[in-house]
Coordinates of C-alpha atoms in Angstrom, one line a residue:
C1 CA -19.2 -38.9 19.6
M2 CA -19.5 -35.2 20.5
I3 CA -15.9 -35.1 21.9
F4 CA -14.6 -36.8 18.8
G5 CA -16.5 -34.4 16.5
R6 CA -15.1 -31.4 18.4
F7 CA -11.6 -32.8 18.2
L8 CA -11.9 -33.2 14.4
W9 CA -13.6 -29.7 14.2
R10 CA -10.6 -28.1 15.8
I11 CA -8.0 -30.1 13.9
C12 CA -9.6 -29.1 10.7
F13 CA -9.8 -25.3 11.4
F14 CA -6.7 -24.9 13.5
G15 CA -4.7 -27.0 11.0
A16 CA -5.9 -24.8 8.1
G17 CA -4.8 -21.7 10.1
I18 CA -1.3 -23.1 10.7
R19 CA -0.9 -24.2 7.0
V20 CA -1.9 -20.6 5.9
E21 CA 0.7 -19.2 8.3
S22 CA 3.4 -21.6 7.1
D23 CA 2.6 -20.9 3.4
L24 CA 2.7 -17.1 3.9
R25 CA 6.0 -17.3 5.9
S26 CA 7.6 -19.3 3.1
R27 CA 6.4 -17.0 0.4
M28 CA 7.5 -13.9 2.3
F29 CA 11.0 -15.3 3.0
D30 CA 11.3 -16.4 -0.7
H31 CA 10.2 -13.0 -1.9
C32 CA 12.6 -11.2 0.5
K33 CA 15.5 -12.9 -1.2
D34 CA 14.5 -11.4 -4.5
L35 CA 14.0 -7.8 -3.3
S36 CA 16.7 -5.3 -4.0
Q37 CA 19.0 -3.5 -1.6
Q38 CA 16.9 -0.4 -2.1
Y39 CA 13.9 -2.0 -0.4
Y40 CA 15.9 -2.7 2.7
Q41 CA 17.3 0.8 2.7
V42 CA 13.8 2.1 3.3
N43 CA 12.2 -0.8 5.3
K44 CA 14.1 -1.5 8.5
V45 CA 14.9 -5.0 9.8
G46 CA 12.8 -4.5 13.0
D47 CA 9.8 -3.8 10.9
M48 CA 10.4 -7.0 8.8
M49 CA 10.8 -9.0 12.1
S50 CA 7.3 -7.8 13.3
L51 CA 5.8 -9.0 10.0
F52 CA 7.2 -12.5 10.4
T53 CA 6.2 -12.8 14.0
N54 CA 3.4 -10.6 15.3
D55 CA 1.4 -10.1 12.0
L56 CA 1.6 -13.7 10.9
D57 CA 0.4 -14.8 14.4
T58 CA -2.6 -12.5 14.0
I59 CA -3.4 -13.9 10.6
Q60 CA -3.1 -17.5 11.8
E61 CA -5.5 -16.8 14.6
C62 CA -8.0 -15.3 12.2
F63 CA -7.9 -18.4 9.9
G64 CA -7.9 -20.9 12.8
W65 CA -9.8 -19.7 15.8
G66 CA -11.8 -17.1 13.8
I67 CA -13.3 -19.4 11.2
M68 CA -14.1 -22.0 13.9
M69 CA -15.9 -19.3 16.0
F70 CA -17.8 -18.2 12.9
F71 CA -19.1 -21.7 12.1
D72 CA -19.9 -22.4 15.7
A73 CA -21.8 -19.1 16.0
V74 CA -23.8 -19.6 12.7
L75 CA -24.8 -23.2 13.6
L76 CA -25.8 -22.5 17.2
G77 CA -27.5 -19.2 16.2
I78 CA -29.6 -20.7 13.4
L79 CA -30.8 -23.7 15.6
S80 CA -31.6 -21.5 18.6
V81 CA -33.5 -18.8 16.6
G82 CA -35.4 -21.5 14.8
K83 CA -36.6 -23.0 18.0
M84 CA -37.5 -19.6 19.4
A85 CA -39.5 -18.7 16.2
L86 CA -41.5 -21.9 16.5
M87 CA -42.5 -21.0 20.1
N88 CA -43.4 -17.4 19.4
P89 CA -42.5 -15.5 16.2
I90 CA -43.4 -12.0 17.5
L91 CA -41.3 -12.4 20.7
T92 CA -38.4 -13.8 18.6
L93 CA -38.6 -10.7 16.2
L94 CA -38.5 -8.4 19.2
C95 CA -35.4 -10.1 20.4
M96 CA -33.7 -9.9 17.0
I97 CA -34.3 -6.2 16.3
P98 CA -31.8 -5.1 19.0
M99 CA -29.3 -7.7 17.7
V100 CA -29.4 -6.2 14.2
F101 CA -28.6 -2.8 15.6
L102 CA -25.8 -4.4 17.6
V103 CA -24.2 -6.0 14.5
I104 CA -24.4 -2.6 12.6
A105 CA -22.8 -0.8 15.5
S106 CA -20.1 -3.5 15.7
L107 CA -19.3 -3.1 12.0
V108 CA -18.9 0.6 12.4
V109 CA -16.7 0.2 15.4
G110 CA -14.7 -2.5 13.6
K111 CA -13.5 0.1 11.0
Y112 CA -12.0 2.2 13.8
M113 CA -10.5 -0.9 15.4
E114 CA -8.7 -1.7 12.2
K115 CA -7.1 1.7 12.2
K116 CA -6.2 1.4 15.8
W117 CA -4.7 -2.0 15.3
D118 CA -2.7 -0.8 12.3
K119 CA -1.3 2.0 14.5
R120 CA -0.5 -0.5 17.2
Q121 CA 1.4 -2.7 14.8
A122 CA 3.4 0.3 13.5
A123 CA 4.4 1.2 17.1
F124 CA 5.4 -2.4 17.7
S125 CA 7.5 -2.4 14.5
A126 CA 9.2 0.9 15.6
I127 CA 10.2 -0.5 19.0
S128 CA 11.4 -3.8 17.4
D129 CA 13.5 -2.0 14.9
F130 CA 15.1 0.3 17.5
S131 CA 15.9 -2.7 19.7
Q132 CA 17.5 -4.6 16.8
E133 CA 19.6 -1.7 15.7
T134 CA 20.7 -0.8 19.3
F135 CA 21.8 -4.3 20.2
A136 CA 23.4 -5.0 16.8
G137 CA 25.5 -1.8 17.3
I138 CA 26.0 -2.0 21.1
A139 CA 29.8 -1.6 20.7
V140 CA 29.3 1.7 18.9
V141 CA 26.8 2.9 21.5
K142 CA 29.2 2.1 24.3
A143 CA 32.2 3.6 22.4
F144 CA 30.4 7.0 22.1
V145 CA 28.8 6.8 25.6
K146 CA 25.2 7.0 24.1
E147 CA 23.5 4.7 26.7
A148 CA 21.5 7.5 28.3
H149 CA 20.5 8.9 24.9
D150 CA 19.3 5.5 23.6
L151 CA 17.5 4.8 26.8
S152 CA 15.6 8.1 26.5
R153 CA 14.6 7.2 22.9
F154 CA 13.6 3.7 24.0
K155 CA 11.3 5.1 26.7
K156 CA 9.7 7.4 24.2
L157 CA 9.0 4.5 21.8
S158 CA 7.7 2.4 24.7
K159 CA 5.3 5.2 25.6
E160 CA 4.0 5.4 22.1
N161 CA 3.6 1.6 22.0
E162 CA 1.8 1.7 25.3
D163 CA -0.6 4.5 24.1
A164 CA -1.4 2.6 20.9
N165 CA -2.2 -0.6 22.8
V166 CA -4.3 1.3 25.4
D167 CA -6.3 3.1 22.6
Y168 CA -7.1 -0.2 20.9
T169 CA -8.0 -1.9 24.2
K170 CA -10.4 1.0 25.1
L171 CA -12.2 0.6 21.8
S172 CA -12.3 -3.2 22.2
M173 CA -13.8 -2.9 25.7
L174 CA -16.3 -0.3 24.5
L175 CA -17.5 -2.9 22.0
N176 CA -17.8 -5.6 24.7
V177 CA -19.6 -3.3 27.1
S178 CA -22.1 -2.2 24.4
L179 CA -22.7 -5.8 23.6
T180 CA -23.5 -6.7 27.2
L181 CA -25.9 -3.7 27.5
F182 CA -27.7 -4.8 24.3
I183 CA -28.0 -8.4 25.6
E184 CA -29.4 -7.3 29.0
A185 CA -31.9 -5.0 27.2
V186 CA -33.1 -8.0 25.1
V187 CA -33.5 -10.0 28.4
C188 CA -35.7 -7.2 29.7
V189 CA -37.8 -7.3 26.6
I190 CA -38.2 -11.1 26.9
I191 CA -39.2 -10.9 30.6
G192 CA -41.6 -7.9 30.0
Y193 CA -43.4 -9.2 26.9
G194 CA -43.0 -12.8 28.0
G195 CA -44.6 -12.0 31.3
F196 CA -47.5 -10.3 29.4
L197 CA -47.9 -13.5 27.3
V198 CA -48.0 -15.6 30.5
Y199 CA -50.5 -13.3 32.0
N200 CA -52.7 -13.8 28.9
K201 CA -52.2 -17.5 29.0
V202 CA -50.4 -17.6 25.6
F203 CA -47.3 -18.9 27.4
D204 CA -47.0 -20.7 30.7
A205 CA -44.1 -20.0 33.0
G206 CA -42.3 -23.2 32.0
Q207 CA -42.3 -22.1 28.3
L208 CA -41.1 -18.7 29.2
V209 CA -38.1 -20.2 31.0
E210 CA -37.5 -22.5 28.0
F211 CA -37.6 -19.5 25.7
I212 CA -35.1 -17.6 27.9
G213 CA -32.9 -20.7 27.8
Y214 CA -32.9 -20.7 24.0
F215 CA -32.0 -17.0 24.0
N216 CA -29.1 -17.7 26.4
T217 CA -27.9 -20.2 23.8
I218 CA -27.6 -17.5 21.1
I219 CA -25.7 -15.2 23.5
W220 CA -22.5 -17.1 22.6
P221 CA -23.0 -16.5 18.8
V222 CA -23.6 -12.8 19.5
M223 CA -20.5 -12.6 21.7
A224 CA -18.6 -14.4 19.0
I225 CA -19.8 -11.9 16.4
S226 CA -18.3 -9.1 18.5
E227 CA -15.0 -10.9 19.0
L228 CA -14.9 -11.8 15.3
I229 CA -15.3 -8.2 14.3
G230 CA -12.3 -7.3 16.4
M231 CA -10.4 -10.3 15.1
H232 CA -11.3 -9.3 11.5
A233 CA -10.0 -5.8 12.1
Q234 CA -6.7 -7.2 13.4
G235 CA -6.3 -9.7 10.6
K236 CA -7.2 -7.2 7.9
A237 CA -4.6 -4.7 9.1
S238 CA -1.9 -7.4 9.5
L239 CA -2.7 -8.9 6.1
K240 CA -2.4 -5.4 4.5
R241 CA 1.1 -5.1 6.0
V242 CA 2.1 -8.5 4.7
S243 CA 0.6 -7.8 1.3
E244 CA 2.7 -4.7 1.0
L245 CA 5.8 -6.9 1.4
L246 CA 4.6 -9.5 -1.1
D247 CA 3.5 -6.9 -3.6
A248 CA 6.9 -5.1 -3.5
S249 CA 8.8 -5.4 -6.8
P250 CA 12.5 -5.7 -7.0
D251 CA 14.1 -2.5 -8.2
V252 CA 17.1 -4.2 -10.0
I253 CA 15.6 -6.3 -12.8
D254 CA 17.5 -7.9 -15.7
N255 CA 15.6 -8.0 -19.0
N256 CA 16.8 -9.9 -22.1
V257 CA 20.4 -10.2 -20.8
E258 CA 23.1 -12.6 -22.0
E259 CA 25.2 -14.7 -19.7
I260 CA 28.8 -13.5 -19.7
E261 CA 31.3 -16.0 -18.2
E262 CA 34.2 -13.5 -18.0
I263 CA 34.3 -9.7 -18.4
H264 CA 37.2 -7.9 -20.0
G265 CA 37.0 -4.2 -20.5
D266 CA 37.0 -0.7 -19.1
I267 CA 34.8 0.8 -16.5
E268 CA 33.5 4.3 -17.2
F269 CA 31.4 6.8 -15.2
R270 CA 29.8 9.5 -17.3
S271 CA 28.4 12.5 -15.4
L272 CA 26.8 10.1 -12.8
T273 CA 24.7 11.6 -10.1
F274 CA 23.3 9.3 -7.4
R275 CA 21.1 9.6 -4.2
Y276 CA 20.2 6.8 -1.9
P277 CA 16.4 6.0 -1.8
D278 CA 16.0 7.3 1.7
G279 CA 18.6 10.1 1.3
D280 CA 18.0 13.9 1.2
V281 CA 21.2 14.9 -0.7
D282 CA 23.2 13.5 -3.6
V283 CA 26.0 11.1 -2.5
L284 CA 27.6 11.4 -5.9
S285 CA 27.2 14.5 -8.1
D286 CA 28.3 14.7 -11.8
V287 CA 31.1 12.1 -11.3
S288 CA 33.1 11.2 -14.4
F289 CA 36.2 8.9 -14.6
S290 CA 37.4 5.7 -16.3
I291 CA 39.3 2.7 -15.3
K292 CA 41.2 0.8 -17.9
A293 CA 41.1 -3.0 -18.2
G294 CA 43.6 -4.5 -15.9
E295 CA 44.3 -1.2 -14.1
N296 CA 44.4 -0.9 -10.3
V297 CA 42.8 2.3 -9.0
G298 CA 42.6 3.5 -5.4
L299 CA 39.8 5.7 -4.1
I300 CA 40.6 8.0 -1.2
G301 CA 38.3 10.4 0.7
R302 CA 36.7 11.2 4.0
T303 CA 33.9 9.2 5.5
G304 CA 30.7 9.5 3.6
S305 CA 32.4 10.9 0.4
G306 CA 31.0 8.0 -1.7
K307 CA 33.8 5.5 -2.0
T308 CA 31.7 2.5 -1.0
T309 CA 28.8 3.8 -3.1
I310 CA 31.0 3.7 -6.3
V311 CA 31.8 0.1 -5.7
D312 CA 28.2 -0.8 -4.9
L313 CA 27.1 0.9 -8.2
I314 CA 29.6 -1.1 -10.2
L315 CA 28.1 -4.2 -8.7
R316 CA 24.7 -2.9 -9.5
T317 CA 23.4 -3.0 -5.9
Y318 CA 21.4 0.0 -6.9
N319 CA 20.1 1.2 -10.3
V320 CA 21.7 4.2 -11.9
P321 CA 20.3 6.5 -14.6
D322 CA 20.8 5.2 -18.2
G323 CA 23.9 6.3 -19.9
T324 CA 26.0 7.0 -16.8
L325 CA 27.8 3.8 -16.0
F326 CA 29.4 1.5 -18.5
I327 CA 31.4 -1.8 -18.2

């Protein structure tokens, strides 16, 4: 019966976590199709890949394993503390006081862990983005003999990723070590005060051993609280990154437009100035010209002079200032 119950317990919570991950992934992919080119000009492909893999895995773990741990810890904790209180309320209170301080300290450390995890995810995104761009353009890298240069950049990003992971691990281990010290301190309190009670014949030795056994039962809930705080910090940071994607609004939006089956007319640029979202200089500056209906026009110029930009603007890949481009 217990095995069957544990099986259903895990199917319920793990299944919920997987469904949450699947729903989020579908919503993210559907939303990405609606975002404008401008969004992808600023947010790189590698960063998007880390959202769909690393961050979603973290969120799924929080909803599956995290919720199951929470209910396990609460159920076992309440039952064990209740039995301890029935045996000796004062000794139980002495055991719980350090636990309260432990939870408070864990919450404080959890805020710093969230920042460290956010930094870790950002470092992972940077190295993913660099890898994607390098392998996608490997022909260009080889053509310009940039292998050593890219290898040097990759080593730098790897070092930053390593440092971010080590910083997070140090903080996580500090929390676990502090937890162990608190638990051992409580055991000393139980043995000290419990021995006093046995000496005064309030307890006998068997009852003291039974009380320590109940306390050992709540060690798992306390350990779970520590792990849940770290897991919550990870999940909150990852969910924040995913929410930024889902909350992003398309830049190119059509309002109250009429469907036009076929366009016949001139194309005119009037003093148009344009700069890419992530650019530092204007790609087009005060451009004015017109193309008559049915006319063929060729654009010539050096690389980066704005030829492709003009075509993209006619297609409305990017927004332009009102009153500068007419069809």
